[in-house]
């Protein structure tokens, strides 16, 4: 999909009976603030940017980004690229030992016992939490890293996808989850991880976790081997996440459905069938076939196990003994992640995306307030609050619609008998209240400088296809192979508000493609970008965007991009980093001083095999290894400046 020849096809599709033309849809968005004008010339669209008002310009003074742009690399190029004056180093790789008694990595001797003591596979979210707690230390801290999933065909020699062995299955389960690992920066700038730190911790698909919040006691949480629903085994498909104001990390269980099998073995009249179906549970065998060795993954044998996944998971990196808790109040869906901010009145707000085509953007607002003086007082804040889902109106306004049992359509007539029902079946609840179906919501994060919320929508090639929802103002492109970014402004910049305004910030793609848009900035000066996924902000409030899927969208490797959100450079997106063959870039995470950038290089070599890998990064010894890297300046300066 995508590519340089897409333009003509795309224009045809955009007019192919989906209600509105591109011009009409985009005109809704770009006339709003009077910043831009559209002109339809000969049936094609031309965007003319004008600068922000003088007042906004003055308010938005931004020293800008100063680095030498990185050129995109071809999808078979197997190395990382950083700007001139910068260097990248591998910090920790799949299989590195996290404990004194953990064995060194040996790809030929993998066991689950070893893997649960080693850094897991496919690193995604990276959170840096300073040590000691409460400090702003940029030289020592804890990295919390998600291990989203496994690529068995790259992990194991001669892997037979039809007949995985028990050992391969158990290593795979063990390689999922999360790692907490202490990291230190030496005086010469070199980062290393501390193998025997007392903070180091592995949470895997086997680890004991527990449930809390309104759905924790729901009958559907009980299984034959765990009738009390108090021994939840593991966390799976941990994708992105966020740090809370009290120094914990919340990790999103994303594509959890893929580990379950045999929905067809469940009676179609069983109420659970429709819910599992809405969440995409496989009707027959699962891809990894874990169900052959662990019946909890077989829906026909254990119909409720799947309800114990798809949650936000909270971990305290500062206390290795504190249980990992699935916070059901934040809803159940394919959580990309959750990112947290304190609202004006002290309540805590968590923004979330459900990363699937035509799914929703959510936020959770706690009932209680953050207590900055007593850390313990915040530890159960996420169990009590209101979950909202976003509705984007065509006029640039929007509403946060509450998903509260008994309100609106969320009543017994529609199958909801408790808040637990609403949360377990969050997607159906969101359908009923009329939320806006989005183009795969990934990271949703608040810019700490301008307080606006940025929503990465990675792509949706089914948008506008026959039988599927057509374009709307917030998802303006049919066959959206490139993704886009929305900028959302809460009413009065209050994150607990129930109304907002929004506008399109970027329509990704090759800048030469007519339908791309960089908030009015001169497109001849920006970098190509496809499939925005993880976002972050530097201390100046510049937006950093990591991509997942650029090879398909624009025929280049995934990368990291930076773009000012204010001032005359607003929209001037520049590529900062290019990743290796087959990989996506995750994190990104800065130290508080912005002098180190952590990036997770996930699934290098994906699409190839152990015997014939398309990537041998970073070791150049046969197989690729997902790893977290550091990016720094040779002069130790602030990244991006
Ligand atoms: Fe796991 Fe939505 O990326
Ligand atoms: Ca992601
Ligand atoms: Ca991703």
Coordinates of C-alpha atoms in Angstrom, one line a residue, residues 38 44 84 113 121 126 230 281 308 385 590:
X38 CA -8.0 26.0 0.8
X44 CA -7.1 19.1 -6.7
X84 CA 25.7 14.3 12.7
X113 CA 13.6 -20.6 33.6
X121 CA 11.7 -9.9 23.7
X126 CA 10.4 2.7 27.8
X230 CA -7.2 -13.7 42.7
X281 CA -10.8 -13.7 19.6
X308 CA -8.6 -11.3 32.5
X385 CA -13.2 7.2 38.5
X590 CA 14.2 11.4 27.4

